Short mmCIF file of C-alpha atoms and ligand atoms in Angstrom, two decimals:
data_model
loop_
_atom_site.label_atom_id
_atom_site.label_comp_id
_atom_site.label_asym_id
_atom_site.label_seq_id
_atom_site.Cartn_x
_atom_site.Cartn_y
_atom_site.Cartn_z
CA UNK A 1 -20.05 -3.98 -61.35
CA UNK A 2 -21.01 -7.20 -59.36
CA UNK A 3 -18.77 -10.23 -59.72
CA UNK A 4 -20.26 -13.92 -59.61
CA UNK A 5 -18.37 -16.62 -57.18
CA UNK A 6 -18.62 -20.03 -56.76
CA UNK A 7 -17.97 -22.52 -54.10
CA UNK A 8 -18.49 -26.45 -54.23
CA UNK A 9 -21.53 -26.84 -51.81
CA UNK A 10 -23.73 -24.90 -49.77
CA UNK A 11 -21.64 -25.79 -46.62
CA UNK A 12 -18.58 -24.28 -48.09
CA UNK A 13 -20.80 -21.51 -49.17
CA UNK A 14 -21.56 -20.93 -45.30
CA UNK A 15 -18.37 -21.25 -44.28
CA UNK A 16 -16.53 -18.64 -46.62
CA UNK A 17 -19.55 -16.06 -46.02
CA UNK A 18 -19.41 -16.70 -42.23
CA UNK A 19 -15.75 -16.16 -42.30
CA UNK A 20 -15.76 -12.95 -44.06
CA UNK A 21 -18.60 -11.47 -41.87
CA UNK A 22 -16.60 -12.27 -38.67
CA UNK A 23 -13.28 -10.91 -40.21
CA UNK A 24 -15.19 -7.72 -40.46
CA UNK A 25 -16.87 -7.43 -37.14
CA UNK A 26 -13.12 -8.28 -35.62
CA UNK A 27 -11.70 -5.18 -38.06
CA UNK A 28 -14.95 -3.19 -36.97
CA UNK A 29 -16.60 -3.96 -33.80
CA UNK A 30 -19.77 -2.05 -34.09
CA UNK A 31 -20.46 -3.46 -37.65
CA UNK A 32 -23.90 -2.83 -38.81
CA UNK A 33 -25.02 -6.18 -40.44
CA UNK A 34 -27.87 -6.45 -42.84
CA UNK A 35 -29.52 -10.14 -42.35
CA UNK A 36 -31.76 -12.09 -44.61
CA UNK A 37 -33.61 -15.25 -43.94
CA UNK A 38 -34.60 -18.43 -46.18
CA UNK A 39 -32.80 -21.72 -46.31
CA UNK A 40 -30.15 -20.33 -48.12
CA UNK A 41 -28.91 -18.65 -45.03
CA UNK A 42 -29.14 -21.82 -42.72
CA UNK A 43 -25.65 -22.87 -43.58
CA UNK A 44 -24.34 -19.05 -43.40
CA UNK A 45 -25.43 -19.27 -39.54
CA UNK A 46 -25.08 -22.64 -38.63
CA UNK A 47 -21.19 -22.10 -39.62
CA UNK A 48 -21.48 -18.18 -38.31
CA UNK A 49 -22.38 -19.70 -34.76
CA UNK A 50 -19.61 -22.43 -34.64
CA UNK A 51 -16.90 -19.73 -35.64
CA UNK A 52 -18.02 -16.99 -33.17
CA UNK A 53 -18.26 -19.47 -30.44
CA UNK A 54 -14.79 -21.20 -31.08
CA UNK A 55 -13.18 -17.14 -31.66
CA UNK A 56 -15.30 -16.26 -28.54
CA UNK A 57 -16.55 -13.43 -30.67
CA UNK A 58 -17.69 -10.09 -29.24
CA UNK A 59 -21.14 -9.18 -31.05
CA UNK A 60 -21.91 -6.65 -28.31
CA UNK A 61 -21.23 -3.45 -30.22
CA UNK A 62 -22.93 -5.06 -33.54
CA UNK A 63 -26.36 -3.69 -34.77
CA UNK A 64 -28.19 -5.99 -37.12
CA UNK A 65 -30.98 -5.16 -39.27
CA UNK A 66 -33.38 -7.82 -41.21
CA UNK A 67 -34.66 -7.68 -44.48
CA UNK A 68 -37.95 -8.07 -44.17
CA UNK A 69 -41.16 -9.57 -42.12
CA UNK A 70 -44.53 -11.27 -43.12
CA UNK A 71 -47.69 -9.25 -42.07
CA UNK A 72 -50.11 -11.13 -39.71
CA UNK A 73 -47.74 -13.64 -38.22
CA UNK A 74 -46.93 -13.24 -34.32
CA UNK A 75 -43.04 -12.71 -34.02
CA UNK A 76 -43.85 -16.34 -32.02
CA UNK A 77 -45.23 -18.21 -35.11
CA UNK A 78 -42.53 -20.64 -36.22
CA UNK A 79 -42.75 -19.18 -39.90
CA UNK A 80 -42.04 -15.66 -38.88
CA UNK A 81 -38.84 -14.46 -39.60
CA UNK A 82 -38.27 -13.09 -36.16
CA UNK A 83 -38.57 -16.74 -34.87
CA UNK A 84 -36.36 -18.08 -37.70
CA UNK A 85 -33.56 -15.40 -36.80
CA UNK A 86 -33.97 -16.38 -32.81
CA UNK A 87 -33.93 -19.86 -33.83
CA UNK A 88 -31.37 -20.21 -36.34
CA UNK A 89 -28.89 -17.45 -34.99
CA UNK A 90 -29.48 -15.22 -32.04
CA UNK A 91 -30.65 -18.17 -29.59
CA UNK A 92 -27.06 -19.73 -30.43
CA UNK A 93 -24.51 -16.94 -29.93
CA UNK A 94 -22.81 -16.78 -26.44
CA UNK A 95 -22.27 -12.82 -27.04
CA UNK A 96 -25.32 -11.12 -28.21
CA UNK A 97 -25.65 -7.92 -30.63
CA UNK A 98 -26.52 -4.84 -29.19
CA UNK A 99 -29.61 -4.50 -31.16
CA UNK A 100 -31.17 -6.90 -33.54
CA UNK A 101 -33.87 -5.24 -35.53
CA UNK A 102 -36.83 -6.42 -37.95
CA UNK A 103 -39.48 -4.60 -39.25
CA UNK A 104 -42.35 -4.33 -36.45
CA UNK A 105 -45.09 -5.84 -38.85
CA UNK A 106 -47.47 -5.67 -35.94
CA UNK A 107 -47.26 -2.00 -35.26
CA UNK A 108 -50.64 -0.42 -35.50
CA UNK A 109 -49.45 2.15 -38.06
CA UNK A 110 -47.51 0.31 -40.56
CA UNK A 111 -46.54 3.40 -43.01
CA UNK A 112 -45.08 5.01 -39.95
CA UNK A 113 -42.89 1.72 -38.86
CA UNK A 114 -41.87 1.68 -42.65
CA UNK A 115 -40.78 5.31 -42.58
CA UNK A 116 -39.01 5.01 -39.31
CA UNK A 117 -37.34 1.51 -40.59
CA UNK A 118 -35.69 3.43 -43.77
CA UNK A 119 -34.37 6.62 -41.39
CA UNK A 120 -32.86 4.11 -38.85
CA UNK A 121 -31.32 2.31 -41.85
CA UNK A 122 -29.99 5.57 -43.35
CA UNK A 123 -29.01 6.96 -39.82
CA UNK A 124 -27.03 3.74 -38.85
CA UNK A 125 -25.71 2.87 -42.39
CA UNK A 126 -25.33 -0.57 -43.54
CA UNK A 127 -22.02 -1.84 -43.56
CA UNK A 128 -22.67 -5.26 -45.28
CA UNK A 129 -26.37 -6.75 -46.31
CA UNK A 130 -26.73 -10.51 -46.64
CA UNK A 131 -29.52 -11.29 -49.31
CA UNK A 132 -31.02 -14.56 -50.88
CA UNK A 133 -32.96 -14.57 -53.90
CA UNK A 134 -36.56 -15.76 -54.94
CA UNK A 135 -36.90 -17.84 -58.00
CA UNK A 136 -38.69 -14.84 -60.01
CA UNK A 137 -35.60 -12.60 -58.82
CA UNK A 138 -36.67 -10.94 -55.59
CA UNK A 139 -34.36 -9.70 -53.41
CA UNK A 140 -36.14 -8.91 -49.75
CA UNK A 141 -39.62 -9.32 -50.87
CA UNK A 142 -39.13 -6.80 -53.72
CA UNK A 143 -41.15 -8.50 -56.19
CA UNK A 144 -40.66 -7.87 -59.94
CA UNK A 145 -41.63 -4.52 -61.05
CA UNK A 146 -40.76 -2.88 -57.72
CA UNK A 147 -39.26 1.02 -58.02
CA UNK A 148 -35.97 0.99 -57.90
CA UNK A 149 -36.42 4.28 -55.48
CA UNK A 150 -38.27 1.71 -52.99
CA UNK A 151 -37.87 2.45 -49.35
CA UNK A 152 -39.15 0.39 -46.55
CA UNK A 153 -42.64 -0.75 -47.89
CA UNK A 154 -45.72 -3.04 -47.44
CA UNK A 155 -45.66 -5.64 -50.00
CA UNK A 156 -48.52 -7.78 -51.71
CA UNK A 157 -46.58 -11.11 -52.31
CA UNK A 158 -46.67 -12.41 -55.94
CA UNK A 159 -48.16 -15.74 -56.50
CA UNK A 160 -44.74 -17.23 -57.19
CA UNK A 161 -43.74 -16.01 -53.96
CA UNK A 162 -46.56 -17.56 -51.95
CA UNK A 163 -46.27 -20.86 -53.92
CA UNK A 164 -42.58 -20.92 -53.16
CA UNK A 165 -42.80 -20.09 -49.64
CA UNK A 166 -46.01 -21.93 -48.81
CA UNK A 167 -43.71 -25.30 -48.45
CA UNK A 168 -43.11 -23.90 -44.86
CA UNK A 169 -46.91 -23.96 -43.74
CA UNK A 170 -48.59 -27.01 -42.97
CA UNK A 171 -51.87 -25.02 -42.89
CA UNK A 172 -51.90 -23.14 -46.51
CA UNK A 173 -54.37 -20.77 -45.30
CA UNK A 174 -51.62 -19.44 -42.68
CA UNK A 175 -49.49 -18.41 -45.78
CA UNK A 176 -49.30 -14.44 -45.19
CA UNK A 177 -50.41 -12.56 -48.59
CA UNK A 178 -48.32 -9.26 -47.18
CA UNK A 179 -45.09 -8.47 -45.89
CA UNK A 180 -42.86 -5.16 -45.00
CA UNK A 181 -39.64 -5.31 -46.70
CA UNK A 182 -36.57 -2.92 -47.12
CA UNK A 183 -36.85 -1.07 -50.20
CA UNK A 184 -34.31 -1.59 -53.06
CA UNK A 185 -32.83 1.92 -52.68
CA UNK A 186 -32.53 1.47 -48.86
CA UNK A 187 -30.50 -2.01 -49.75
CA UNK A 188 -28.43 -0.30 -52.72
CA UNK A 189 -27.36 1.94 -49.72
CA UNK A 190 -25.36 -0.78 -48.01
CA UNK A 191 -21.62 -0.49 -48.33
CA UNK A 192 -21.07 -3.78 -49.33
CA UNK A 193 -23.64 -6.42 -50.52
CA UNK A 194 -23.63 -10.39 -50.51
CA UNK A 195 -26.31 -11.88 -52.67
CA UNK A 196 -26.15 -16.02 -52.34
CA UNK A 197 -28.09 -18.76 -53.97
CA UNK A 198 -27.76 -22.41 -53.75
CA UNK A 199 -29.31 -25.33 -55.24
CA UNK A 200 -30.53 -26.41 -58.49
CA UNK A 201 -33.91 -24.79 -58.17
CA UNK A 202 -31.77 -21.29 -58.23
CA UNK A 203 -29.79 -22.23 -61.31
CA UNK A 204 -32.63 -20.77 -63.83
CA UNK A 205 -32.89 -17.43 -62.12
CA UNK A 206 -29.22 -17.17 -61.51
CA UNK A 207 -28.47 -17.54 -65.18
CA UNK A 208 -30.88 -14.97 -66.00
CA UNK A 209 -29.42 -12.58 -63.61
CA UNK A 210 -25.83 -13.15 -65.15
CA UNK A 211 -26.97 -12.49 -68.51
CA UNK A 212 -29.79 -9.62 -67.42
CA UNK A 213 -29.40 -6.04 -68.16
CA UNK A 214 -30.38 -3.87 -65.11
CA UNK A 215 -34.47 -3.91 -65.34
CA UNK A 216 -36.98 -3.51 -62.62
CA UNK A 217 -38.24 -6.76 -64.25
CA UNK A 218 -35.64 -8.56 -62.43
CA UNK A 219 -35.25 -6.80 -58.89
CA UNK A 220 -31.60 -8.48 -58.26
CA UNK A 221 -30.48 -6.77 -61.46
CA UNK A 222 -30.10 -3.44 -59.50
CA UNK A 223 -27.11 -4.80 -57.70
CA UNK A 224 -25.07 -4.65 -61.20
CA UNK A 225 -25.31 -0.90 -60.47
CA UNK A 226 -23.67 -1.54 -56.99
CA UNK A 227 -19.91 -0.76 -56.38
CA UNK A 228 -19.15 -3.57 -53.94
CA UNK A 229 -21.97 -6.43 -54.90
CA UNK A 230 -20.93 -9.74 -54.68
CA UNK A 231 -22.79 -12.76 -55.80
CA UNK A 232 -21.97 -16.59 -54.48
CA UNK A 233 -23.84 -19.19 -55.49
CA UNK A 234 -22.90 -23.07 -55.03
CA UNK A 235 -22.03 -25.54 -58.27
CA UNK A 236 -25.78 -26.16 -58.59
CA UNK A 237 -27.11 -22.63 -58.49
CA UNK A 238 -23.97 -22.08 -61.01
CA UNK A 239 -24.93 -24.70 -63.50
CA UNK A 240 -26.14 -22.62 -66.38
CA UNK A 241 -23.74 -19.65 -65.81
CA UNK A 242 -20.96 -20.07 -68.31
CA UNK A 243 -17.68 -21.45 -66.55
CA UNK A 244 -15.69 -18.03 -67.98
CA UNK A 245 -17.97 -16.01 -66.17
CA UNK A 246 -17.43 -17.34 -62.54
CA UNK A 247 -14.63 -17.14 -60.04
CA UNK A 248 -13.85 -20.11 -57.83
CA UNK A 249 -13.52 -19.72 -54.26
C1 GLP B 1 -38.10 -15.25 -49.06
C2 GLP B 1 -37.52 -13.86 -48.45
C3 GLP B 1 -36.13 -13.58 -49.41
C4 GLP B 1 -35.44 -15.05 -49.35
C5 GLP B 1 -36.02 -15.53 -50.51
C6 GLP B 1 -35.38 -16.98 -50.54
O1 GLP B 1 -38.74 -14.99 -49.82
N1 GLP B 1 -38.20 -13.12 -48.08
O2 GLP B 1 -35.43 -12.79 -48.34
O3 GLP B 1 -34.23 -14.72 -49.99
O4 GLP B 1 -37.23 -16.01 -49.60
O5 GLP B 1 -35.31 -18.01 -49.88
P1 GLP B 1 -34.65 -19.33 -50.08
O6 GLP B 1 -33.37 -18.96 -49.37
O7 GLP B 1 -35.44 -20.44 -48.89
O8 GLP B 1 -34.71 -19.98 -51.24
#
C-alpha cells in the first residue's frame, strides 16, 4: 500500500529524494536505479549532483535504466530524453555510472528493442524506480487504459500528453506522436518505487490518485498494489489531498 508524503517545496523534495538515493548507493554500490525525466526531476538531479560531488560519491558500479524515450528524435535533439539525462545529470557527475541505459528508440527493429529492454530489466532487477506523473495519471508513457501486464512497448501518445509536452517544442510539428516506454509490469517489479509530483497543475491528479481504486483508467493507481511505493509531493501538488492522508517530511 502506497503512502503519501509531503515536503514544503520542490527543492525540499529534491533534497529528500537525492539524499535517499545517495544513502542507498552508499549501502549498495551496485544499485540498479530506474530514472525518469520531466521538470519534476530537475530539483532531484540538481541536488543529487551537489550531494554526490560534495561526498565524492563513487557511482562506478551503479547501473541506470530510464523509463522512456521518444520515437523520431535523435539522441542529440534537445528534447530527447537521452539529451535530458546527459544535460541534467550525467554530464555533471564526477563519477559516471557503469552503464546508463535508455530504450534505443532509433533501433531498426523496435519490437526486438522493447523485448530486449524488458529482458535486461528482469536480468538486472531494478532496486528503486523514480517516477513522475502526467496530468492524466500516466507513469512513464503508460497512458490511461494501458494494460497492467504491459512490458516495454511502443506507445501512441494521448492528445493530453502531446498537449502537455508540446510546451517544450518551439516547432509543434516536432512533437513526437510515439514513444517507447517501460511497461507497468516492468515498473511494478522494482523493489521500491518513488512517485514524485510538484506544482499546482498536479494537484487535481494527485487528489484523484489519492481517492482512486486501483484501475487501468489511472495508470499510477497500480502503485497502490506495490509493497514499497512512496508518493512524495510538494505542498502545491498536495493542496487537494486531505491533511490527514499526508505524512510531512
Ligand atoms: C512525460 C514523461 C513522464 C513524466 C511526465 C511528467 O510525459 N514521459 O515520465 O512523468 O512527463 O513530466 P513533468 O515532470 O515535466 O510534469
